[in-house]
Coordinates of C-alpha atoms (C1' of nucleotides) in Angstrom, one line a residue:
Chain A
M1 CA 11.1 -14.4 44.9
S2 CA 12.5 -15.5 41.7
A3 CA 15.4 -13.5 40.1
S4 CA 13.0 -12.9 37.4
C5 CA 8.9 -13.4 37.1
F6 CA 8.9 -13.4 33.7
A7 CA 11.3 -15.8 33.2
D8 CA 8.8 -18.1 35.6
V9 CA 6.3 -17.0 33.0
L10 CA 8.2 -18.1 29.9
G11 CA 9.9 -20.9 31.4
G12 CA 6.5 -22.4 32.1
L13 CA 5.7 -22.4 27.9
I14 CA 9.7 -23.7 27.2
D15 CA 13.0 -24.6 28.8
L16 CA 15.4 -21.6 28.6
T17 CA 18.5 -22.1 28.3
G18 CA 21.1 -20.3 30.9
S19 CA 21.7 -17.6 28.4
E20 CA 18.3 -16.7 28.1
T21 CA 17.5 -16.7 31.5
A22 CA 20.4 -14.4 31.7
A23 CA 19.1 -11.9 29.8
L24 CA 15.8 -12.0 31.2
E25 CA 17.3 -11.8 34.8
K26 CA 18.2 -8.3 33.5
L27 CA 15.1 -6.8 32.8
E28 CA 14.5 -7.4 36.4
E29 CA 17.6 -5.3 38.0
R30 CA 16.1 -2.8 39.0
Q31 CA 12.8 -2.2 41.2
R32 CA 9.8 -0.1 41.9
N33 CA 7.3 0.1 45.0
L34 CA 4.0 1.4 44.3
R35 CA 1.3 1.9 46.5
R36 CA -2.4 0.8 45.8
G37 CA -4.0 3.5 43.4
A38 CA -0.9 4.8 42.2
V39 CA -0.6 5.5 38.4
L40 CA 2.7 4.0 37.1
Q41 CA 1.3 5.4 33.4
R42 CA -1.0 7.9 32.4
E43 CA -2.0 8.0 28.8
R44 CA -1.3 10.2 26.5
E45 CA 2.1 10.4 28.1
R46 CA 5.7 10.1 26.8
C47 CA 7.4 6.8 28.4
N48 CA 10.8 5.0 27.0
E49 CA 10.5 2.3 29.8
L50 CA 8.8 -1.0 30.3
Y51 CA 7.8 -2.9 33.2
V52 CA 7.9 -6.7 34.5
L53 CA 5.2 -6.8 37.2
R54 CA 7.0 -8.7 40.0
K55 CA 4.4 -8.2 42.8
G56 CA 1.1 -7.4 43.1
L57 CA -2.3 -6.6 41.4
M58 CA -2.7 -3.9 38.1
M59 CA -4.9 -2.8 35.2
S60 CA -4.3 -1.1 32.4
Y61 CA -7.1 1.0 31.0
V62 CA -8.5 4.1 28.6
L63 CA -10.7 6.9 29.4
L64 CA -13.4 8.2 27.1
D65 CA -14.1 11.6 26.6
D66 CA -17.3 11.4 28.8
G67 CA -15.3 10.4 31.6
S68 CA -15.4 6.6 31.2
R69 CA -13.6 4.2 32.1
Q70 CA -12.4 0.8 30.1
I71 CA -10.4 -1.8 31.2
L72 CA -8.6 -3.4 29.4
R73 CA -6.6 -5.7 31.2
F74 CA -6.1 -7.1 34.6
L75 CA -2.1 -7.5 35.2
F76 CA -0.8 -10.3 37.6
P77 CA 3.0 -10.5 38.7
G78 CA 5.2 -12.1 35.9
D79 CA 3.4 -10.2 33.3
L80 CA 5.1 -7.8 31.0
I81 CA 3.8 -4.6 31.0
G82 CA 3.9 -1.4 29.1
V83 CA 4.4 -3.1 25.5
S84 CA 1.8 -1.0 23.2
S85 CA 3.5 1.9 25.0
L86 CA 7.1 1.3 23.9
I87 CA 5.9 1.8 20.2
Y88 CA 3.7 4.9 20.9
S89 CA 5.6 8.4 21.4
E90 CA 2.7 9.1 23.4
A91 CA 1.1 6.0 25.9
P92 CA -2.2 4.8 24.3
E93 CA -2.9 3.4 27.9
A94 CA -2.7 3.9 31.3
L95 CA -1.3 1.5 34.1
C96 CA -2.7 1.7 37.6
A97 CA -1.9 -0.6 40.7
L98 CA -4.9 -1.9 42.4
T99 CA -3.0 -3.2 45.4
D100 CA 0.6 -2.4 46.4
C101 CA 3.0 -3.9 44.0
V102 CA 6.1 -4.0 43.1
V103 CA 7.5 -3.9 39.1
A104 CA 10.7 -4.1 37.5
P105 CA 11.6 -0.9 34.9
F106 CA 13.7 -1.2 32.5
D107 CA 14.7 0.7 29.2
R108 CA 13.2 -0.3 26.0
S109 CA 17.0 -0.5 24.2
L110 CA 17.1 -3.9 26.6
L111 CA 14.1 -5.0 24.5
S112 CA 15.7 -4.2 21.1
R113 CA 19.2 -6.1 22.4
I114 CA 16.7 -9.3 22.8
F115 CA 15.9 -9.3 19.7
S116 CA 19.3 -8.7 18.3
D117 CA 21.3 -11.6 20.9
H118 CA 18.0 -14.0 21.6
P119 CA 16.1 -14.5 18.7
R120 CA 14.2 -17.3 20.2
L121 CA 13.5 -15.6 23.2
A122 CA 12.3 -12.7 21.0
A123 CA 9.5 -14.7 19.8
M124 CA 9.1 -16.0 22.6
I125 CA 8.0 -12.9 24.1
F126 CA 6.2 -12.7 20.4
V127 CA 3.8 -15.2 21.3
Y128 CA 3.1 -14.1 24.9
C129 CA 1.8 -11.1 22.9
Q130 CA -0.1 -12.7 20.8
I131 CA -2.0 -15.1 24.0
E132 CA -2.4 -11.4 25.1
R133 CA -4.0 -10.7 21.9
V134 CA -6.4 -13.4 21.6
T135 CA -7.5 -12.5 25.6
L136 CA -8.3 -9.7 24.1
T137 CA -10.3 -10.9 21.3
D138 CA -12.2 -13.0 23.2
R139 CA -12.8 -9.5 25.6
L140 CA -14.4 -8.2 22.6
A141 CA -16.4 -10.8 21.8
A142 CA -17.8 -10.9 25.4
L143 CA -18.9 -6.7 25.1
G144 CA -20.3 -7.6 21.6
R145 CA -22.0 -10.5 21.9
T146 CA -22.5 -12.2 25.3
S147 CA -25.1 -11.2 27.8
A148 CA -24.1 -9.5 31.1
K149 CA -24.4 -12.7 33.5
A150 CA -21.9 -14.4 30.9
R151 CA -19.3 -11.5 30.5
I152 CA -19.5 -11.6 34.8
A153 CA -19.0 -15.1 34.7
A154 CA -16.4 -14.8 32.0
L155 CA -14.2 -12.6 34.2
L156 CA -14.8 -14.8 37.3
L157 CA -12.7 -18.1 35.6
D158 CA -10.6 -15.5 34.1
L159 CA -9.1 -14.0 37.6
R160 CA -9.1 -17.6 39.3
N161 CA -7.1 -19.0 36.1
R162 CA -4.6 -16.4 36.2
L163 CA -4.1 -16.2 40.2
R164 CA -3.4 -20.1 40.1
G165 CA -1.0 -19.1 37.5
T166 CA 1.4 -17.3 40.2
D167 CA -0.6 -19.0 43.1
R168 CA -1.2 -22.7 43.0
S169 CA -2.9 -23.2 45.8
V170 CA -6.0 -21.4 44.5
T171 CA -8.8 -23.6 43.7
N172 CA -12.3 -22.4 43.7
M173 CA -12.6 -19.9 46.2
F174 CA -10.3 -16.4 45.8
P175 CA -10.4 -13.3 47.5
L176 CA -11.7 -10.8 44.5
G177 CA -9.8 -7.9 45.3
L178 CA -11.5 -5.6 42.9
T179 CA -14.1 -3.2 43.4
Q180 CA -17.9 -4.1 41.6
E181 CA -17.2 -0.7 39.9
E182 CA -13.9 -2.2 38.2
I183 CA -15.5 -5.1 37.1
G184 CA -18.2 -3.2 35.7
D185 CA -15.5 -0.9 33.9
A186 CA -13.4 -4.1 32.6
T187 CA -16.9 -5.6 31.3
G188 CA -19.0 -2.6 30.1
L189 CA -21.0 -2.6 32.7
T190 CA -22.6 -0.4 35.5
S191 CA -21.6 -1.2 38.9
V192 CA -25.1 -1.4 39.5
H193 CA -25.9 -4.1 37.2
V194 CA -22.6 -6.1 38.4
N195 CA -24.5 -6.2 41.2
R196 CA -27.4 -7.3 40.3
M197 CA -25.6 -9.7 38.5
F198 CA -23.8 -11.2 41.2
R199 CA -26.9 -11.8 43.1
Q200 CA -28.2 -13.5 40.3
L201 CA -25.4 -16.4 39.6
A202 CA -25.3 -17.1 43.6
E203 CA -29.2 -17.6 43.6
E204 CA -28.6 -19.6 40.7
K205 CA -26.0 -22.1 42.6
M206 CA -22.9 -21.0 40.7
I207 CA -21.2 -19.1 42.5
S208 CA -21.3 -18.1 46.3
R209 CA -19.7 -15.3 48.1
E210 CA -18.6 -14.0 51.9
S211 CA -16.7 -11.1 52.9
G212 CA -14.9 -10.3 50.1
R213 CA -13.8 -14.1 48.9
V214 CA -15.8 -15.8 45.9
T215 CA -16.1 -19.3 45.3
L216 CA -17.1 -21.0 41.9
V217 CA -19.5 -23.2 43.6
D218 CA -20.7 -25.0 39.9
E219 CA -17.7 -24.4 37.3
A220 CA -19.1 -26.0 34.5
A221 CA -22.5 -24.3 34.5
L222 CA -20.3 -21.4 34.8
M223 CA -18.1 -22.6 32.2
Q224 CA -20.9 -22.8 30.0
A225 CA -22.5 -19.5 30.5
A226 CA -19.7 -17.7 29.8
N227 CA -18.3 -20.1 27.0
Y228 CA -14.6 -19.3 28.5
V229 CA -11.9 -20.8 26.8
N230 CA -8.0 -20.7 28.6
R231 CA -5.7 -19.3 26.3
Y232 CA -3.1 -20.1 28.5
E233 CA -3.5 -24.0 27.0
G234 CA -3.2 -25.5 23.5
L235 CA -0.1 -23.8 22.6
D236 CA 2.1 -25.2 19.8
L237 CA 5.1 -23.9 20.1
S238 CA 7.4 -26.6 17.7
W239 CA 7.9 -23.8 15.0
L240 CA 10.4 -21.6 17.5
P241 CA 14.0 -20.9 15.9
P242 CA 16.7 -22.5 18.2
A243 CA 18.0 -21.2 21.0
R244 CA 21.3 -19.1 21.1
Chain B
M1 CA 1.6 -5.6 -7.9
S2 CA 4.4 -5.2 -5.8
A3 CA 6.8 -8.0 -5.0
S4 CA 5.9 -8.1 -1.4
C5 CA 2.2 -6.1 -0.3
F6 CA 3.4 -6.6 3.6
A7 CA 6.9 -4.9 2.9
D8 CA 5.0 -2.1 1.4
V9 CA 3.2 -2.0 4.8
L10 CA 6.4 -1.9 6.8
G11 CA 8.4 0.3 4.6
G12 CA 5.7 2.7 4.9
L13 CA 7.0 2.7 9.0
I14 CA 10.8 2.3 8.5
D15 CA 13.6 2.1 5.6
L16 CA 13.9 -1.8 4.8
T17 CA 17.5 -2.7 3.8
G18 CA 18.1 -5.2 0.1
S19 CA 18.1 -8.6 2.4
E20 CA 14.9 -7.6 4.8
T21 CA 12.9 -6.9 1.6
A22 CA 14.1 -9.9 0.4
A23 CA 13.2 -11.5 3.1
L24 CA 9.9 -10.4 3.3
E25 CA 9.1 -11.4 -0.9
K26 CA 9.8 -14.5 0.3
L27 CA 7.1 -15.1 2.0
E28 CA 4.9 -13.9 -0.9
E29 CA 6.5 -16.4 -3.6
R30 CA 3.0 -18.5 -3.3
Q31 CA -0.3 -17.3 -4.1
R32 CA -4.2 -18.3 -4.1
N33 CA -7.1 -17.2 -5.2
L34 CA -10.2 -16.8 -3.1
R35 CA -13.9 -16.7 -4.5
R36 CA -15.8 -13.9 -2.1
G37 CA -17.4 -15.8 0.8
A38 CA -14.5 -18.4 1.0
V39 CA -13.5 -19.2 4.5
L40 CA -9.1 -19.3 4.7
Q41 CA -9.4 -20.6 8.0
R42 CA -12.3 -22.3 10.2
E43 CA -11.9 -22.0 13.7
R44 CA -10.5 -25.2 16.1
E45 CA -9.1 -26.1 12.7
R46 CA -5.6 -27.0 12.8
C47 CA -3.3 -24.6 10.8
N48 CA 0.6 -24.2 9.9
E49 CA 0.5 -21.6 7.8
L50 CA 0.1 -17.9 7.9
Y51 CA -1.1 -15.3 4.9
V52 CA -0.1 -12.0 3.7
L53 CA -2.9 -10.6 2.0
R54 CA -2.0 -9.2 -1.3
K55 CA -5.5 -8.0 -3.3
G56 CA -9.7 -8.0 -1.6
L57 CA -11.1 -7.3 1.5
M58 CA -10.9 -10.1 4.1
M59 CA -12.3 -10.4 8.3
S60 CA -11.8 -12.5 11.0
Y61 CA -14.4 -13.5 13.4
V62 CA -15.0 -16.0 15.9
L63 CA -18.7 -18.1 16.5
L64 CA -20.0 -18.0 20.0
D65 CA -22.4 -21.1 21.0
D66 CA -25.7 -19.1 20.0
G67 CA -24.6 -19.0 16.5
S68 CA -23.9 -15.4 17.0
R69 CA -20.5 -13.6 15.4
Q70 CA -18.1 -11.4 16.3
I71 CA -16.0 -9.8 13.7
L72 CA -12.7 -8.7 15.3
R73 CA -11.3 -7.6 12.3
F74 CA -11.4 -6.0 8.3
L75 CA -8.8 -6.7 6.7
F76 CA -6.7 -5.3 3.8
P77 CA -4.1 -5.6 1.2
G78 CA -0.7 -6.0 2.7
D79 CA -1.8 -7.3 5.8
L80 CA -0.3 -10.3 7.4
I81 CA -3.1 -12.5 8.5
G82 CA -3.5 -15.8 10.5
V83 CA -0.3 -15.1 13.3
S84 CA -2.8 -15.6 16.5
S85 CA -3.6 -19.2 14.8
L86 CA 0.3 -19.8 14.8
I87 CA 0.6 -20.0 18.3
Y88 CA -2.0 -22.9 19.1
S89 CA -3.3 -26.2 17.9
E90 CA -6.2 -25.0 17.3
A91 CA -7.1 -21.4 15.4
P92 CA -9.0 -19.1 17.7
E93 CA -10.3 -17.2 15.1
A94 CA -11.5 -17.7 11.8
L95 CA -11.0 -16.4 8.3
C96 CA -13.3 -15.4 5.4
A97 CA -13.4 -13.5 2.1
L98 CA -15.8 -10.8 1.6
T99 CA -14.7 -9.6 -1.9
D100 CA -12.8 -12.2 -4.0
C101 CA -9.1 -12.3 -2.8
V102 CA -5.6 -12.7 -3.8
V103 CA -3.7 -14.3 -0.4
A104 CA -0.2 -15.6 -0.4
P105 CA 0.8 -18.3 2.2
F106 CA 4.0 -19.1 3.7
D107 CA 5.5 -21.5 6.5
R108 CA 5.6 -20.4 10.1
S109 CA 9.0 -21.8 9.7
L110 CA 9.8 -18.8 7.5
L111 CA 8.8 -16.5 10.2
S112 CA 11.3 -18.4 12.9
R113 CA 13.6 -18.0 9.9
I114 CA 13.4 -14.1 10.1
F115 CA 13.4 -14.4 13.5
S116 CA 16.8 -15.7 13.2
D117 CA 18.1 -13.8 10.8
H118 CA 16.5 -10.8 10.4
P119 CA 16.5 -9.1 13.6
R120 CA 15.3 -5.9 13.2
L121 CA 12.5 -7.2 10.9
A122 CA 11.2 -9.4 13.8
A123 CA 10.9 -6.2 16.1
M124 CA 8.9 -4.7 13.2
I125 CA 6.7 -8.0 12.8
F126 CA 6.3 -7.2 16.3
V127 CA 5.7 -3.6 16.2
Y128 CA 3.2 -4.4 13.6
C129 CA 1.2 -6.7 16.1
Q130 CA 1.1 -4.1 18.3
I131 CA -0.2 -1.7 16.6
E132 CA -3.1 -4.1 15.6
R133 CA -3.4 -4.7 19.4
V134 CA -3.7 -0.9 19.3
T135 CA -6.5 -1.0 17.8
L136 CA -8.4 -4.0 19.4
T137 CA -8.0 -2.5 22.1
D138 CA -9.9 1.4 21.0
R139 CA -12.3 -1.0 19.6
L140 CA -13.1 -3.1 23.1
A141 CA -13.2 0.4 24.8
A142 CA -16.3 1.1 21.9
L143 CA -17.7 -2.2 22.9
G144 CA -17.7 -1.5 26.3
R145 CA -18.1 1.9 26.9
T146 CA -19.6 4.0 23.8
S147 CA -22.8 4.2 22.0
A148 CA -24.2 2.8 19.4
K149 CA -23.5 5.8 17.1
A150 CA -20.5 6.1 18.0
R151 CA -19.2 3.1 17.3
I152 CA -20.8 3.3 13.5
A153 CA -18.8 6.4 13.2
A154 CA -15.7 5.1 14.4
L155 CA -16.1 2.1 12.0
L156 CA -16.5 4.6 9.0
L157 CA -13.6 6.7 10.0
D158 CA -10.9 3.3 10.3
L159 CA -12.6 1.7 7.4
R160 CA -11.5 5.1 5.2
N161 CA -8.4 5.4 6.9
R162 CA -7.6 2.2 6.0
L163 CA -8.9 1.8 2.6
R164 CA -6.7 5.0 2.1
G165 CA -3.7 3.2 3.4
T166 CA -3.7 0.9 -0.1
D167 CA -5.2 3.4 -2.1
R168 CA -4.2 7.4 -1.8
S169 CA -6.8 8.3 -4.2
V170 CA -9.7 7.3 -1.5
T171 CA -10.8 10.6 0.0
N172 CA -14.2 11.1 2.0
M173 CA -16.5 9.1 -0.5
F174 CA -16.2 5.4 -1.0
P175 CA -17.6 2.4 -1.5
L176 CA -19.0 0.3 1.5
G177 CA -18.4 -3.2 0.6
L178 CA -19.6 -4.4 3.7
T179 CA -23.7 -5.3 4.8
Q180 CA -25.5 -4.1 7.5
E181 CA -25.2 -7.4 9.1
E182 CA -21.6 -7.5 9.2
I183 CA -21.1 -4.0 10.1
G184 CA -23.5 -4.9 13.5
D185 CA -21.5 -8.1 14.1
A186 CA -18.4 -6.0 14.2
T187 CA -19.9 -3.1 16.1
G188 CA -21.9 -5.4 18.6
L189 CA -25.1 -4.5 17.3
T190 CA -28.1 -5.6 14.6
S191 CA -28.2 -4.7 11.5
V192 CA -31.7 -3.5 12.0
H193 CA -30.3 -0.9 14.4
V194 CA -27.0 -0.5 12.2
N195 CA -29.6 0.9 9.7
R196 CA -31.2 3.4 12.3
M197 CA -27.7 4.7 13.5
F198 CA -26.9 5.5 9.1
R199 CA -30.3 7.0 8.9
Q200 CA -29.6 9.0 12.2
L201 CA -26.3 10.1 11.4
A202 CA -27.3 10.6 7.4
E203 CA -30.1 13.1 9.1
E204 CA -27.7 14.8 11.1
K205 CA -25.7 15.7 8.2
M206 CA -22.4 13.5 9.6
I207 CA -22.4 11.5 6.5
S208 CA -24.5 10.9 3.2
R209 CA -25.1 7.6 1.2
E210 CA -26.1 6.6 -2.4
S211 CA -25.8 3.4 -3.6
G212 CA -23.0 1.2 -1.5
R213 CA -20.9 4.4 -1.3
V214 CA -20.5 6.6 2.1
T215 CA -19.6 10.0 2.1
L216 CA -17.9 11.5 5.4
V217 CA -19.8 14.7 5.2
D218 CA -18.5 16.2 8.2
E219 CA -15.5 14.7 9.1
A220 CA -14.8 17.0 12.4
A221 CA -18.4 15.7 13.8
L222 CA -17.8 12.0 13.1
M223 CA -14.7 12.0 15.1
Q224 CA -15.7 13.9 18.0
A225 CA -18.8 11.5 18.1
A226 CA -16.6 8.6 18.0
N227 CA -13.2 9.6 19.8
Y228 CA -11.0 7.8 17.3
V229 CA -7.5 7.6 17.2
N230 CA -5.9 6.8 13.9
R231 CA -3.3 4.2 15.4
Y232 CA -1.0 3.9 12.6
E233 CA 0.0 7.4 12.8
G234 CA 2.1 9.0 16.4
L235 CA 5.0 6.1 16.2
D236 CA 8.3 5.9 18.1
L237 CA 10.6 3.1 16.1
S238 CA 13.3 4.6 17.8
W239 CA 14.3 1.6 19.7
L240 CA 14.5 -0.8 17.1
P241 CA 17.6 -2.9 17.1
P242 CA 20.3 -2.6 14.0
A243 CA 19.3 -4.4 10.7
R244 CA 21.7 -7.1 9.4
Chain C
dC1 C1' -15.9 4.6 67.6
dG2 C1' -16.8 7.7 63.1
dC3 C1' -16.2 8.6 58.5
dA4 C1' -15.2 7.6 53.6
dA5 C1' -15.7 3.9 50.2
dA6 C1' -18.5 0.2 48.8
dT7 C1' -22.4 -2.6 48.4
dT8 C1' -27.5 -3.5 48.2
dT9 C1' -32.0 -2.2 46.5
dG10 C1' -35.7 -0.4 44.4
dA11 C1' -38.4 2.7 40.5
dA12 C1' -38.3 4.9 36.4
dC13 C1' -36.2 5.4 31.7
dG14 C1' -34.0 4.9 27.5
dT15 C1' -31.4 2.5 24.1
dA16 C1' -31.0 -1.3 21.6
dG17 C1' -33.1 -6.0 20.3
dT18 C1' -36.6 -8.8 18.4
dC19 C1' -40.1 -9.8 15.4
dA20 C1' -42.6 -8.9 11.0
dA21 C1' -43.7 -7.4 6.9
dC22 C1' -42.1 -5.0 3.4
dA23 C1' -38.8 -2.6 -0.7
dA24 C1' -35.1 -2.6 -2.9
dG25 C1' -31.6 -4.5 -5.3
dT26 C1' -29.1 -8.2 -7.3
dG27 C1' -27.6 -11.9 -9.9
dT28 C1' -28.8 -16.6 -12.8
dG29 C1' -31.3 -18.8 -15.1
dG30 C1' -34.6 -19.7 -19.0
Chain D
dC1 C1' -34.5 -10.0 -22.0
dC2 C1' -37.6 -11.0 -18.3
dA3 C1' -39.0 -13.7 -14.7
dC4 C1' -37.5 -15.6 -10.2
dA5 C1' -35.4 -16.4 -6.3
dC6 C1' -32.6 -14.2 -2.6
dT7 C1' -30.2 -11.8 -0.4
dT8 C1' -30.5 -7.2 1.6
dG9 C1' -32.3 -2.6 3.2
dT10 C1' -36.2 -0.1 5.5
dT11 C1' -39.5 0.3 8.8
dG12 C1' -43.2 0.1 12.8
dA13 C1' -44.6 -1.9 16.8
dC14 C1' -43.2 -3.9 20.7
dT15 C1' -40.1 -5.8 24.2
dA16 C1' -36.4 -6.0 27.7
dC17 C1' -31.7 -5.9 29.0
dG18 C1' -29.1 -2.9 31.3
dT19 C1' -28.8 2.3 33.3
dT20 C1' -29.5 6.1 35.7
dC21 C1' -30.8 8.3 40.0
dA22 C1' -31.6 8.1 44.4
dA23 C1' -31.6 5.7 49.3
dA24 C1' -30.3 2.7 52.8
dT25 C1' -27.2 -0.1 54.9
dT26 C1' -22.9 -2.6 55.3
dT27 C1' -17.6 -2.7 55.1
dG28 C1' -13.1 -1.4 56.0
dC29 C1' -10.1 1.5 57.7
dG30 C1' -7.8 5.4 59.9

DNA sequence: CGCAAATTTGAACGTAGTCAACAAGTGTGG
DNA sequence: CCACACTTGTTGACTACGTTCAAATTTGCG
């Protein structure tokens, strides 16, 4: 495994200098293993640390008064997590491991050091969070204005693209790794309806399924159904400050 | 009007130094007037500028293939807008004036200067965008997991709180300033259903309406119905880097 | 193998959408 | 100042998408 998963992600966007890479490696000096199902952070709990996810799949979510859950985001290796909790005295969202995971916890003072010592790196973290923001607005639009089928299609495309981000061997067949209830909680549907939409997408020959693996059979049709945009492309970083 | 509306917002969170305030004032040196309905930025258009909203009410939104619209956020004086477009070569969202407005456009190189010269200010802009991110996740949870009535209640509470942010005289009665169609596009509902929910909230004595003004009659009941959290409170900024 | 979790399916229900008509404002130009 | 056009708000009847509840079946795991 790389010395810094997060550096790998940012390094995919710009060329990092040696001192920048060193600063990012500091974030991942410590490691912590999480069992599947482990809760790394609860809502409304105090939290002074951030994390880089190094291995495995996690999710962030909120619980509502009536007990229902909204999954905000699935988290992949290289993701910087717990950023929103940094700025509040109580965490606004929970973090939970969907598979066995490895995370690297680091103190928030390290982030503040990056702002002081590595302006370009700070700007890149800012960019990284803005990408995340835009994917959230895409999902907001999906929940507000698209059909159940479109939301499932968008989720499948996004999962595949994000998996491919850490594993280039992923093509159009991949292990889903999520229960239909989790997919429902991410898309604002019930698990029952998620199941029906899977069936429908399969009947329409857009996907196929076999033992926990999904194949995107007709990717163009899925893209159309979902009006999906890959937000990790089309960036313009020409305005970044000089590296230090 | 203040020399920098954005400095007023950040200044409400921490004490700014003289040089920090001066850097923020640079962002608002130019001004541009917008008529009601004017589109400041279109989706998929190139954009090299950011803006501070100095006066009026704006919104950001996306249009979907079928012509439907999802309003992402209502924008108030002091808001930094167009940030997400900064990082892409094509704007991911549109910006439009809901009332006559005054905005201050500034080049993205000025932002990059702040990262280089004012680390604490850069961190504060980061914090400001994270607050925005959390409010987006609140809305995501609302669209995914709450009833129409709850979404309208949450929107009313949020509007009132944000209006109060720029005008302390606002109490529990305020001019709505939005059409029911706009409220529908923000909450993922149709204008017809928004109307029915208003009626229902009024029948249940949670709100009252008279000629474009809304009164939050039973704020506690609204908060309960909405499970609303004010994300401009409860911040912890003790980790910020030193000011320069 | 046996148990618990997850998936699948059916039937009935309900929330919110659609379509349509009308009322009430709002602003404009004659 | 009024007439007209246009936007916005309001209401009813009907429709449909997605939920709920329940039960059967499959899957994965200890």
